[in-house]
XYZ file of C-alpha atoms in Angstrom:
742
model
C -46.153 -24.947 -2.293
C -44.536 -21.586 -1.232
C -46.401 -18.410 -0.931
C -45.071 -15.393 -2.843
C -45.897 -13.202 -0.045
C -43.010 -10.874 1.185
C -41.718 -11.334 4.711
C -43.192 -9.242 7.346
C -39.697 -8.257 8.459
C -38.546 -5.426 6.186
C -35.206 -5.221 4.653
C -33.226 -2.075 5.478
C -30.941 -0.168 3.320
C -27.204 -0.451 3.696
C -25.608 1.021 6.776
C -22.305 1.195 8.469
C -21.390 -1.700 10.877
C -22.811 -1.253 14.288
C -20.140 -0.688 16.969
C -18.923 -4.032 18.408
C -17.940 -2.535 21.665
C -18.300 0.501 23.793
C -14.688 0.460 24.790
C -12.655 3.600 24.179
C -9.619 1.395 23.063
C -9.358 -0.552 19.843
C -8.252 -4.113 19.272
C -7.014 -5.595 15.960
C -7.690 -9.084 14.818
C -5.698 -10.528 11.754
C -8.180 -12.147 9.431
C -9.148 -12.490 5.739
C -11.517 -10.796 3.287
C -14.907 -12.751 2.950
C -15.074 -12.508 -0.847
C -13.020 -13.849 -3.662
C -10.436 -16.781 -3.706
C -7.393 -14.569 -3.112
C -8.536 -14.367 0.513
C -6.652 -11.196 1.083
C -5.256 -10.646 4.418
C -6.740 -7.837 6.441
C -6.912 -6.602 10.027
C -10.199 -5.785 11.814
C -10.241 -3.227 14.484
C -13.232 -2.843 16.979
C -13.686 0.274 18.911
C -15.803 3.285 19.438
C -16.108 3.845 15.641
C -17.270 0.310 15.150
C -15.697 -2.264 13.002
C -12.938 -1.035 10.617
C -10.622 -2.743 8.105
C -6.895 -1.891 8.507
C -3.916 -2.918 6.308
C -2.130 -6.152 6.822
C 0.903 -5.566 4.875
C 2.669 -8.877 5.960
C 0.317 -11.143 4.325
C 2.050 -12.360 1.040
C -0.915 -12.644 -1.278
C -2.065 -9.016 -1.328
C 0.556 -7.291 0.891
C -2.019 -4.971 2.394
C -3.744 -4.075 -0.838
C -7.695 -4.545 -0.890
C -10.361 -3.784 -3.389
C -13.482 -1.800 -2.563
C -15.419 -4.971 -1.539
C -12.772 -5.853 0.932
C -12.584 -2.346 2.409
C -16.453 -2.103 2.773
C -17.018 -5.668 3.998
C -17.791 -4.685 7.580
C -20.998 -2.809 6.270
C -22.682 -6.282 6.064
C -22.095 -6.955 9.729
C -24.633 -4.320 10.570
C -27.736 -5.703 12.185
C -29.701 -3.246 9.927
C -28.830 -5.138 6.738
C -28.609 -8.724 7.795
C -30.874 -11.460 9.428
C -30.854 -11.442 13.225
C -33.648 -13.955 14.001
C -35.046 -16.912 12.419
C -38.049 -16.650 10.114
C -40.852 -19.218 9.589
C -43.499 -19.210 6.985
C -46.950 -18.573 8.720
C -49.360 -21.425 7.884
C -52.093 -18.889 8.236
C -50.820 -15.909 6.243
C -48.132 -17.513 4.118
C -45.704 -14.738 5.293
C -42.286 -15.013 6.842
C -42.460 -14.188 10.517
C -40.015 -14.113 13.362
C -39.685 -17.248 15.441
C -37.455 -18.751 18.212
C -34.554 -20.971 17.364
C -36.230 -24.076 18.884
C -39.338 -23.712 16.758
C -37.306 -22.907 13.630
C -35.034 -26.033 14.080
C -37.956 -28.251 14.836
C -39.815 -27.114 11.665
C -36.745 -27.849 9.692
C -36.271 -31.381 11.222
C -40.003 -32.147 10.831
C -39.921 -31.111 7.171
C -36.888 -33.386 6.379
C -38.191 -36.242 8.554
C -41.632 -36.097 6.835
C -39.992 -36.160 3.447
C -37.723 -39.138 4.299
C -40.645 -41.042 5.793
C -42.864 -40.449 2.778
C -40.420 -40.548 -0.139
C -37.160 -41.918 1.043
C -33.831 -40.319 2.062
C -32.925 -39.377 -1.490
C -35.965 -37.079 -1.623
C -34.039 -34.799 0.690
C -31.535 -32.490 -1.009
C -28.785 -30.479 0.379
C -27.108 -27.563 -1.492
C -24.045 -25.878 -0.141
C -21.712 -22.938 -1.040
C -18.184 -22.248 -2.163
C -18.011 -19.454 0.597
C -18.475 -21.869 3.447
C -15.414 -22.540 5.550
C -13.677 -26.018 5.336
C -15.267 -26.971 8.656
C -18.787 -26.031 7.531
C -18.392 -27.719 4.042
C -17.131 -30.933 5.813
C -19.838 -30.947 8.330
C -22.527 -30.321 5.712
C -21.310 -33.227 3.632
C -21.190 -35.505 6.612
C -24.785 -34.230 7.624
C -26.131 -35.155 4.355
C -24.568 -38.623 4.242
C -24.858 -39.623 7.820
C -27.802 -37.689 9.408
C -30.052 -37.618 6.405
C -28.686 -40.573 4.497
C -29.058 -38.831 1.235
C -26.888 -38.884 -1.859
C -28.453 -35.671 -3.163
C -25.829 -33.090 -2.178
C -23.884 -30.665 -4.235
C -22.887 -26.997 -4.141
C -22.638 -23.816 -6.190
C -18.900 -24.396 -6.607
C -19.866 -26.647 -9.484
C -20.614 -23.428 -11.236
C -17.123 -22.150 -10.557
C -14.150 -24.249 -11.625
C -15.420 -27.719 -11.922
C -14.283 -28.026 -15.677
C -10.675 -26.898 -14.591
C -10.731 -29.541 -11.716
C -11.857 -32.334 -14.076
C -9.256 -31.412 -16.625
C -6.667 -31.209 -13.993
C -7.502 -34.671 -12.587
C -7.452 -36.113 -16.067
C -4.038 -34.704 -16.933
C -2.035 -34.431 -13.609
C -4.080 -36.856 -11.375
C -4.808 -34.052 -8.940
C -6.701 -30.846 -8.931
C -5.292 -27.804 -7.034
C -6.289 -24.484 -8.610
C -2.692 -23.052 -8.809
C 0.069 -25.728 -8.500
C 2.405 -22.911 -7.580
C 2.059 -19.841 -5.358
C 1.244 -16.486 -6.965
C 4.648 -15.139 -6.173
C 5.964 -17.315 -9.016
C 3.848 -15.525 -11.730
C 6.053 -12.308 -12.034
C 9.158 -14.623 -12.446
C 8.027 -16.477 -15.405
C 8.647 -15.480 -19.029
C 5.163 -15.376 -20.536
C 1.571 -15.844 -19.171
C -1.411 -16.730 -21.382
C -4.459 -15.579 -19.352
C -7.588 -17.087 -20.639
C -11.126 -15.722 -19.760
C -10.188 -13.742 -16.699
C -10.690 -10.112 -15.977
C -8.330 -9.898 -12.862
C -8.487 -6.101 -12.815
C -12.198 -6.260 -11.920
C -12.516 -9.653 -10.309
C -9.482 -9.966 -8.224
C -7.911 -6.393 -8.326
C -5.058 -7.122 -5.847
C -3.868 -9.858 -8.027
C -3.218 -7.598 -10.979
C 0.038 -6.572 -9.522
C 1.513 -10.007 -10.299
C 0.869 -9.421 -14.076
C 2.255 -5.767 -13.705
C 5.446 -7.104 -12.115
C 5.682 -9.819 -14.801
C 5.909 -7.168 -17.493
C 8.225 -4.979 -15.419
C 10.607 -8.009 -15.129
C 10.566 -8.276 -18.966
C 7.925 -11.045 -19.222
C 5.028 -10.855 -21.673
C 1.207 -11.157 -21.071
C -1.280 -12.625 -23.602
C -4.927 -12.123 -22.689
C -7.683 -14.300 -24.305
C -11.101 -12.532 -23.937
C -13.848 -11.467 -26.407
C -13.907 -8.140 -24.624
C -11.187 -5.691 -24.326
C -11.316 -5.652 -20.477
C -9.299 -3.525 -18.046
C -7.075 -6.542 -17.883
C -6.760 -6.983 -21.594
C -5.667 -3.405 -21.813
C -2.600 -4.493 -19.869
C -1.550 -7.148 -22.373
C 1.164 -7.267 -24.822
C -1.137 -9.248 -27.117
C -5.037 -9.402 -26.790
C -6.779 -12.272 -28.537
C -10.534 -11.728 -28.813
C -12.171 -14.993 -29.972
C -15.813 -15.501 -30.474
C -17.464 -16.810 -27.401
C -17.429 -20.507 -27.106
C -14.381 -20.987 -29.404
C -11.627 -21.097 -26.804
C -11.141 -24.820 -27.587
C -10.462 -24.283 -31.148
C -7.986 -21.410 -30.273
C -5.927 -23.581 -28.021
C -5.884 -26.510 -30.600
C -4.866 -23.977 -33.323
C -1.860 -22.768 -31.199
C -0.812 -26.325 -30.452
C -1.066 -27.013 -34.241
C 1.314 -24.097 -34.853
C 3.659 -25.325 -32.143
C 3.972 -28.650 -33.817
C 4.247 -27.307 -37.345
C 6.985 -24.763 -36.308
C 8.958 -27.468 -34.489
C 8.671 -25.808 -31.049
C 7.607 -28.989 -29.048
C 9.903 -30.082 -26.112
C 10.349 -33.682 -27.212
C 12.590 -34.606 -24.286
C 9.929 -33.524 -21.764
C 7.179 -35.269 -23.715
C 9.268 -38.410 -23.888
C 10.295 -38.367 -20.255
C 7.309 -37.005 -18.426
C 4.114 -37.523 -20.386
C 1.899 -40.090 -22.103
C -0.695 -40.014 -24.831
C 1.210 -37.452 -27.032
C 0.660 -39.030 -30.468
C -3.134 -39.092 -30.081
C -3.375 -35.564 -28.837
C -1.012 -34.378 -31.530
C -3.224 -35.846 -34.308
C -6.330 -34.266 -32.890
C -4.617 -30.882 -32.887
C -3.273 -31.203 -36.360
C -6.922 -31.291 -37.674
C -7.125 -27.594 -36.538
C -4.975 -25.777 -39.048
C -4.656 -22.035 -38.599
C -7.042 -20.782 -41.355
C -9.741 -23.248 -39.980
C -9.077 -21.879 -36.539
C -9.386 -18.271 -37.802
C -12.827 -19.007 -39.492
C -14.094 -20.461 -36.211
C -12.671 -17.842 -33.670
C -12.409 -14.776 -35.648
C -8.677 -14.458 -34.525
C -6.463 -13.782 -37.479
C -3.627 -16.229 -38.374
C -0.729 -13.669 -37.702
C -2.056 -13.127 -34.136
C -2.065 -16.721 -33.580
C 1.510 -17.029 -34.764
C 2.432 -14.005 -32.525
C 0.932 -15.911 -29.479
C 3.066 -19.007 -30.242
C 6.239 -16.959 -30.756
C 5.839 -15.188 -27.408
C 4.806 -18.260 -25.486
C 7.457 -20.616 -26.869
C 10.178 -17.879 -26.899
C 10.208 -17.611 -23.137
C 12.352 -19.796 -20.991
C 9.333 -20.750 -18.814
C 5.624 -19.927 -19.320
C 2.248 -20.438 -17.746
C -1.279 -20.781 -18.893
C -3.990 -19.443 -16.360
C -7.661 -19.921 -17.044
C -10.735 -18.707 -15.375
C -14.485 -18.961 -16.035
C -14.424 -17.766 -19.603
C -13.167 -21.188 -21.079
C -14.485 -23.171 -18.126
C -18.130 -22.225 -18.007
C -19.029 -24.027 -21.317
C -20.484 -27.390 -22.075
C -16.997 -28.447 -23.421
C -15.145 -26.703 -20.662
C -13.163 -29.774 -19.450
C -11.947 -30.359 -22.952
C -11.240 -26.690 -23.423
C -8.994 -26.565 -20.372
C -7.548 -29.948 -21.438
C -6.400 -28.290 -24.684
C -4.598 -25.536 -22.884
C -3.044 -28.159 -20.617
C -1.852 -29.955 -23.777
C -0.278 -26.669 -25.064
C 1.634 -26.592 -21.757
C 2.736 -30.233 -21.855
C 3.832 -30.042 -25.566
C 6.143 -27.165 -24.802
C 7.512 -28.495 -21.577
C 5.863 -25.779 -19.423
C 4.586 -28.117 -16.649
C 6.114 -29.768 -13.740
C 9.028 -27.364 -13.772
C 9.820 -24.130 -11.726
C 8.017 -21.056 -12.824
C 5.850 -22.832 -15.458
C 2.615 -24.704 -15.642
C -1.091 -24.615 -15.946
C -3.227 -23.012 -13.248
C -6.902 -22.049 -12.591
C -7.850 -18.850 -10.907
C -10.523 -20.027 -8.531
C -13.414 -17.638 -8.110
C -15.302 -18.173 -4.822
C -13.736 -17.474 -1.393
C -13.369 -21.155 -0.495
C -14.030 -22.608 -3.806
C -10.946 -24.696 -3.559
C -11.501 -25.984 -0.028
C -15.305 -26.155 -0.542
C -15.025 -29.044 -2.917
C -12.200 -31.058 -1.106
C -14.177 -31.948 1.949
C -17.432 -33.560 0.960
C -20.087 -31.168 -0.123
C -19.558 -32.181 -3.743
C -21.751 -34.933 -5.127
C -19.114 -37.402 -5.830
C -16.477 -36.769 -3.138
C -15.597 -37.443 0.452
C -13.196 -35.477 2.643
C -9.626 -35.224 1.499
C -10.686 -35.059 -2.204
C -11.371 -38.816 -2.008
C -13.731 -40.410 -4.528
C -17.005 -41.521 -3.166
C -16.907 -44.641 -5.383
C -13.471 -45.831 -3.965
C -14.072 -48.570 -1.408
C -10.923 -47.815 0.522
C -11.858 -44.094 0.666
C -15.437 -45.059 1.972
C -13.896 -47.224 4.537
C -11.396 -44.621 5.769
C -14.025 -41.854 6.050
C -16.661 -44.158 7.443
C -14.111 -45.177 10.177
C -13.557 -41.607 11.215
C -17.326 -40.944 11.343
C -18.043 -44.316 13.140
C -20.549 -45.709 10.655
C -20.497 -48.667 8.436
C -19.008 -48.014 4.862
C -22.126 -49.609 3.280
C -24.281 -46.956 4.987
C -22.742 -44.142 3.018
C -24.878 -43.283 -0.029
C -23.335 -43.287 -3.490
C -22.741 -40.231 -5.699
C -25.704 -37.954 -6.326
C -26.675 -35.364 -8.963
C -24.509 -32.412 -9.978
C -25.668 -28.860 -8.927
C -27.826 -27.858 -11.883
C -29.241 -31.465 -12.140
C -30.173 -31.357 -8.459
C -31.803 -27.954 -8.768
C -33.712 -29.158 -11.817
C -35.074 -32.172 -9.849
C -36.579 -29.998 -7.058
C -40.212 -30.625 -6.824
C -39.901 -33.829 -8.679
C -37.671 -36.576 -7.213
C -36.436 -34.195 -4.588
C -39.245 -32.810 -2.211
C -37.317 -30.945 0.364
C -34.039 -28.956 0.469
C -31.714 -27.562 3.007
C -29.588 -24.752 1.397
C -26.589 -23.089 3.035
C -24.748 -20.024 1.599
C -26.051 -19.944 -1.891
C -28.513 -17.992 -3.960
C -29.477 -19.997 -7.005
C -32.407 -17.754 -7.774
C -29.874 -15.215 -9.148
C -26.830 -17.438 -9.826
C -28.066 -20.584 -11.507
C -28.432 -20.962 -15.169
C -31.986 -20.776 -16.647
C -32.653 -19.050 -13.470
C -36.489 -18.559 -13.884
C -36.882 -22.292 -14.242
C -34.761 -22.822 -11.062
C -36.878 -20.350 -9.236
C -40.051 -22.240 -10.313
C -38.488 -25.452 -9.126
C -37.623 -23.952 -5.727
C -41.247 -22.765 -5.283
C -42.632 -26.347 -6.178
C -40.783 -27.993 -3.232
C -42.677 -29.439 -0.292
C -40.213 -27.848 2.142
C -37.372 -25.415 1.699
C -34.907 -24.293 4.597
C -32.207 -21.714 3.942
C -29.325 -20.698 6.143
C -27.794 -17.319 5.235
C -26.416 -14.034 6.527
C -28.894 -11.985 4.624
C -32.519 -12.366 3.267
C -31.440 -13.373 -0.238
C -33.860 -13.814 -3.226
C -33.654 -17.512 -2.502
C -34.229 -17.196 1.230
C -37.440 -15.308 0.552
C -38.908 -18.484 -0.957
C -38.051 -20.587 2.180
C -40.429 -22.186 4.641
C -37.713 -21.556 7.322
C -34.777 -19.026 7.112
C -31.970 -19.571 9.701
C -29.678 -16.514 10.366
C -26.000 -17.480 10.669
C -22.795 -15.949 11.462
C -20.422 -14.599 8.826
C -16.805 -14.180 8.317
C -15.781 -11.769 11.068
C -18.069 -13.394 13.701
C -16.636 -16.953 13.425
C -13.329 -18.746 13.327
C -12.633 -21.294 10.659
C -10.263 -22.241 7.833
C -10.486 -21.503 4.018
C -8.206 -22.712 1.242
C -7.355 -19.944 -1.255
C -6.633 -20.265 -5.052
C -2.966 -21.416 -4.346
C -4.032 -24.250 -2.170
C -2.939 -22.266 0.885
C -4.926 -23.160 3.921
C -5.697 -20.061 6.050
C -7.263 -19.379 9.339
C -9.911 -16.753 9.543
C -10.184 -15.589 13.263
C -13.302 -14.281 15.077
C -13.007 -10.605 15.466
C -16.505 -9.437 16.665
C -19.515 -10.994 18.376
C -22.389 -11.914 16.293
C -25.852 -10.204 17.046
C -28.038 -11.835 19.491
C -30.222 -14.402 17.799
C -27.657 -15.485 15.237
C -25.971 -18.835 15.383
C -23.204 -20.522 13.369
C -23.836 -23.004 10.681
C -22.111 -25.597 12.800
C -24.668 -24.935 15.537
C -27.481 -25.237 12.984
C -26.221 -28.649 11.719
C -25.665 -29.887 15.305
C -29.215 -28.879 16.326
C -30.702 -30.646 13.169
C -28.578 -33.692 13.584
C -29.510 -33.976 17.235
C -33.229 -33.883 16.218
C -32.456 -36.636 13.754
C -30.729 -38.757 16.241
C -26.961 -37.964 15.474
C -26.052 -35.051 17.704
C -22.939 -36.550 19.077
C -21.182 -36.664 15.675
C -21.526 -32.874 14.978
C -19.512 -30.675 17.086
C -20.149 -26.972 17.193
C -16.537 -25.699 17.925
C -14.667 -25.215 14.589
C -11.297 -26.378 15.808
C -12.954 -29.671 16.939
C -14.513 -30.104 13.416
C -11.031 -29.294 11.857
C -9.330 -31.908 14.069
C -11.929 -34.481 12.646
C -11.342 -33.159 9.155
C -7.596 -33.658 9.569
C -8.219 -37.434 10.265
C -10.723 -37.820 7.500
C -8.374 -36.174 4.924
C -5.265 -38.041 6.045
C -3.802 -40.077 3.139
C -6.112 -38.512 0.621
C -5.191 -36.355 -2.219
C -5.912 -33.302 -0.327
C -4.160 -34.168 2.861
C -4.645 -31.657 5.577
C -3.452 -34.017 8.553
C -0.249 -32.008 9.161
C -2.155 -28.747 9.413
C -3.431 -27.462 12.891
C -4.952 -24.281 14.122
C -1.774 -23.733 16.195
C 0.417 -24.005 13.162
C -1.867 -21.614 11.109
C -1.609 -18.994 13.782
C 2.127 -19.093 13.586
C 4.410 -17.084 11.335
C 1.935 -14.110 11.023
C -0.871 -16.377 9.746
C 0.669 -16.879 6.218
C -0.962 -20.284 5.963
C 0.150 -23.764 4.743
C -0.117 -25.479 1.482
C -1.766 -28.857 0.980
C -0.954 -31.636 0.604
C 0.627 -31.430 4.092
C 0.471 -34.958 5.615
C 1.304 -35.459 9.224
C 4.756 -36.287 10.326
C 5.742 -39.209 12.582
C 4.254 -37.702 15.733
C 1.008 -36.839 13.892
C 1.458 -33.162 14.110
C 4.068 -31.740 11.829
C 3.808 -31.537 8.057
C 6.641 -32.420 5.773
C 10.037 -31.109 6.442
C 11.044 -28.588 3.897
C 14.318 -27.278 2.665
C 15.694 -24.097 4.155
C 16.895 -22.384 0.993
C 14.521 -20.922 -1.502
C 16.331 -22.679 -4.354
C 16.171 -26.213 -2.831
C 12.620 -25.546 -1.752
C 11.813 -24.702 -5.364
C 13.316 -27.954 -6.540
C 11.463 -30.184 -4.088
C 8.112 -28.235 -4.098
C 8.243 -27.987 -0.261
C 9.013 -25.095 2.184
C 9.879 -25.338 5.767
C 6.713 -25.762 7.768
C 4.527 -24.684 4.875
C 3.455 -27.890 3.221
C 3.772 -28.191 -0.532
C 3.687 -24.783 -2.321
C 4.620 -26.215 -5.676
C 3.335 -29.500 -7.132
C 4.564 -31.862 -9.660
C 8.269 -30.859 -9.759
C 9.420 -34.464 -9.235
C 6.476 -36.397 -10.621
C 2.750 -35.963 -11.559
C 0.110 -37.420 -9.224
C -0.774 -40.244 -11.720
C -0.096 -43.910 -11.077
C 3.004 -43.746 -13.304
C 3.987 -40.186 -12.394
C 3.455 -39.016 -15.894
C 1.176 -36.149 -17.111
C -1.508 -37.397 -19.544
C -2.228 -35.773 -22.808
C -5.927 -36.039 -23.605
C -6.928 -35.818 -27.237
C -9.734 -33.329 -27.808
C -11.380 -31.809 -30.774
C -13.390 -28.493 -31.190
C -17.176 -28.592 -31.213
C -19.862 -26.172 -31.376
C -21.685 -24.542 -28.354
C -24.874 -26.064 -27.312
C -26.713 -23.185 -28.896
C -25.384 -21.289 -31.832
C -26.798 -18.235 -33.342
C -29.519 -18.371 -36.030
C -31.914 -16.063 -37.730
C -34.254 -15.720 -34.722
C -31.418 -15.423 -32.126
C -28.433 -13.885 -34.085
C -26.184 -12.552 -31.343
C -24.123 -14.301 -28.759
C -24.497 -13.470 -24.905
C -21.570 -13.866 -22.647
C -21.723 -13.053 -18.888
C -19.372 -12.060 -16.018
C -18.665 -9.844 -13.015
C -17.993 -6.145 -12.434
C -15.556 -4.606 -9.983
C -17.968 -3.346 -7.300
C -20.283 -6.396 -6.977
C -19.747 -10.051 -6.146
C -21.428 -13.185 -7.359
C -25.218 -13.030 -6.854
C -24.788 -9.670 -5.082
C -26.682 -10.844 -2.025
C -24.236 -9.104 0.298
C -22.595 -6.386 -1.852
C -25.926 -5.059 -3.020
C -26.330 -3.974 0.576
C -23.279 -1.740 0.639
C -24.012 1.936 -0.398
C -20.487 2.630 -1.689
C -20.550 -0.463 -3.939
C -24.064 0.328 -5.138
C -22.958 3.853 -6.107
C -20.145 2.337 -8.173
C -22.288 -0.397 -9.887
C -25.929 0.423 -9.295
C -27.481 -2.085 -11.625
C -27.364 -4.367 -14.624
C -26.410 -3.335 -18.136
C -26.012 -4.663 -21.667
C -22.740 -3.976 -23.335
C -22.926 -3.911 -27.090
C -20.832 -2.824 -30.007
C -21.573 0.524 -31.881
C -22.346 -1.378 -35.085
C -24.986 -3.587 -33.301
C -26.328 -0.510 -31.454
C -26.609 1.455 -34.691
C -28.406 -1.359 -36.439
C -30.905 -1.465 -33.494
C -31.194 2.334 -33.225
C -29.956 2.125 -29.637
C -27.893 4.823 -27.818
C -25.989 4.991 -24.587
C -28.401 4.120 -21.512
C -31.241 3.332 -23.753
C -33.289 0.371 -22.263
C -33.048 -2.758 -24.294
C -34.255 -6.262 -23.973
C -32.136 -9.324 -24.410
C -34.159 -12.363 -25.224
C -33.111 -15.965 -25.409
C -35.166 -19.147 -25.647
C -35.328 -19.257 -21.923
C -36.536 -15.803 -21.159
C -36.040 -12.049 -21.302
C -33.892 -9.446 -19.383
C -34.141 -5.723 -19.563
C -31.209 -3.229 -18.825
C -29.672 -0.133 -20.107
C -27.489 -0.255 -23.098
C -23.604 0.404 -22.669
C -22.222 1.112 -26.128
C -18.498 0.325 -26.552
C -15.970 -0.768 -29.137
C -14.371 -2.944 -26.471
C -16.606 -5.844 -27.361
C -17.061 -8.016 -30.507
C -19.813 -6.791 -32.794
C -21.437 -10.293 -32.717
C -21.525 -10.468 -28.903
C -23.241 -8.758 -25.950
C -22.298 -8.888 -22.358
C -24.306 -8.853 -19.154
C -23.078 -8.948 -15.556
C -24.930 -11.449 -13.399
C -25.145 -9.758 -9.934
C -28.791 -8.579 -10.047
C -32.283 -10.216 -9.578
C -35.429 -9.036 -11.216
C -36.026 -7.941 -14.804
C -32.204 -7.338 -15.290
C -31.307 -10.931 -14.293
C -28.724 -12.192 -16.776
C -29.114 -15.806 -15.758
C -32.754 -15.771 -16.967
C -31.173 -16.178 -20.339
C -28.172 -18.500 -19.881
C -28.204 -22.073 -21.136
C -28.213 -25.102 -18.782
C -26.356 -27.370 -21.159
C -23.848 -29.336 -19.132
C -20.196 -30.421 -19.596
C -20.441 -34.205 -19.704
C -17.424 -34.659 -17.443
C -17.672 -31.808 -14.921
C -21.374 -30.879 -14.867
C -20.663 -27.334 -15.569
C -23.450 -25.370 -17.139
C -22.849 -23.280 -20.348
C -22.979 -19.750 -18.639
C -20.566 -18.118 -21.088
C -22.378 -18.437 -24.333
C -25.907 -18.663 -25.763
C -27.953 -17.295 -28.651
C -29.911 -14.146 -27.944
C -31.594 -11.251 -29.908
C -31.411 -7.611 -28.705
C -34.414 -5.422 -29.123
C -35.173 -1.740 -28.263
C -37.509 -1.654 -25.433
C -40.132 0.152 -27.347
C -40.292 -2.751 -29.905
C -40.792 -5.065 -27.084
C -43.682 -2.941 -25.630
C -45.333 -2.995 -29.092
C -45.020 -6.643 -29.453
């Protein structure tokens, strides 16, 4: 059992990055932002003033633009705000105290070994993160399956875009967040943006939507809130949370009823249309209006704009995906694209806006419960044989699929007795977070590797301080499927090691040290071999090629050529490259233009029908809660909450509610309110705004403590993707005085 004592090493307030060098000259390193999946290009200078961010105008994704998080990222490099030495929990006092690396690694190896000896390999769990580089995600998956022999590994990317991934696999036979580069978005005719607030979550990407409208295209935003992004739209649809599936089906019904289907495309390039059509026709417009609250004329307007364009796209994010029916919801939007011929053609298609920095690459190379490197299926004998050959182990020695992320966390202290956690903070980020925190406390042993002393790390028996973005070299894969090389720009503080060093040290203690190199490029070379021939084939990508052409990156799939080095040859002209989906030396920027990745090359319609959320409002809990992000904070806030400038802009949680609901409760602006669900209670100031539906409240999820939004959220899981229902649950809102009297 874990003590609740606080560590003896205090946490310091945010401070500027410490100088990396005493030289009077500055050097600049091209690298990428550590936060979201845009992976914006930036330069880092090191000199007398410390570490500073400079513009990198040549990188195509952001062209020099950065949000506040990117600009202030060096603040977290400071030794005053991050971990600089291992911590172990004193058996005498129960407090976390400084220790040497050998002692810390010995303690972790002993804890895992003891659990395996007493309870079996599957009693050891491993939990990773969508911010880990491809090399670290690959090594972590290999460590779990080879060094520990456990099936119990998953990662927080399961909470990001797993529903979109599952829907993409079902429809197209392949999941890559965007099957086209961002540069195509301004050139299409219409975009439906579902459940994304790009203006706050990915600000540099908003320019693509601005350029779309400047070029004469139209933007439709689907969101229960009138966000900064929705304010840019030609048409804003504000459905009741949890009804995006009905909305998409209603639009498809109208497409059919108004004769707007692309029958030639359906006949030539798809299968399963009749079943999907029949399912959609059960969702007539008036019925959909009653479910969603979106008026029929606005549904017709959306169909007119979408079908009136020569080419169109649907882009989804966490709004429709983080639901217990998220896979079917995304599938309904894909069906809309297929029925109108807006897929597998230039400047059209379905895409998912990945959230986490390496959310795409993080799930491609083995830290997901059911996958092996190269996006191979763990249940595929040929995939097991290939990867086992690269790893030098017998295929039968590889364990089978394990639990999905929430299921793994829910099993802590039960079937799973020990946990190694890297790069995640589930005490803040997991649904039903108070329960997850209790499960973490119930473990026999917990080890956490992180940059900062997060809320989860505070519960650990051993905390291992690891390097971060600017202190290490490694690859990440952004939301376009663009593989990028982050380059080391500064030295890490003394006492800090890389995650690859940690895994090597632990594997060595478990008898597998030779299979776990510590140099990122060596790990990537092995990853190339392991991914070769798989859906996410990186074999034609190398560090040398990623450093070329100003580091613009390469798109997977990128198989090796005859010499084992070069990727596919691409056409020289933009027009021919667009037709083939390839680009000279860049891999495959555009997927599906010739065929889909299914066995017969056809995209699959999947029949889906609307169903209620896992928890609908009732007399006791009459209001819907939805959650999301704000501009100045990121994910669980473990790093951004240590930056003064970001905290000044977004100092804490709040509850956004409509004036009618506020009046009914007798609540004014900034009045403290309690939001209560069947899982717990959160307290935060009220923010009264007509930009939200009257039956809905919104909370950002970046903060721990009494304002922790995920105390309230529902852990109901999508049956296909394992995604929890973050985006909708039933709550009641109370004035704080009423709660105190109760």
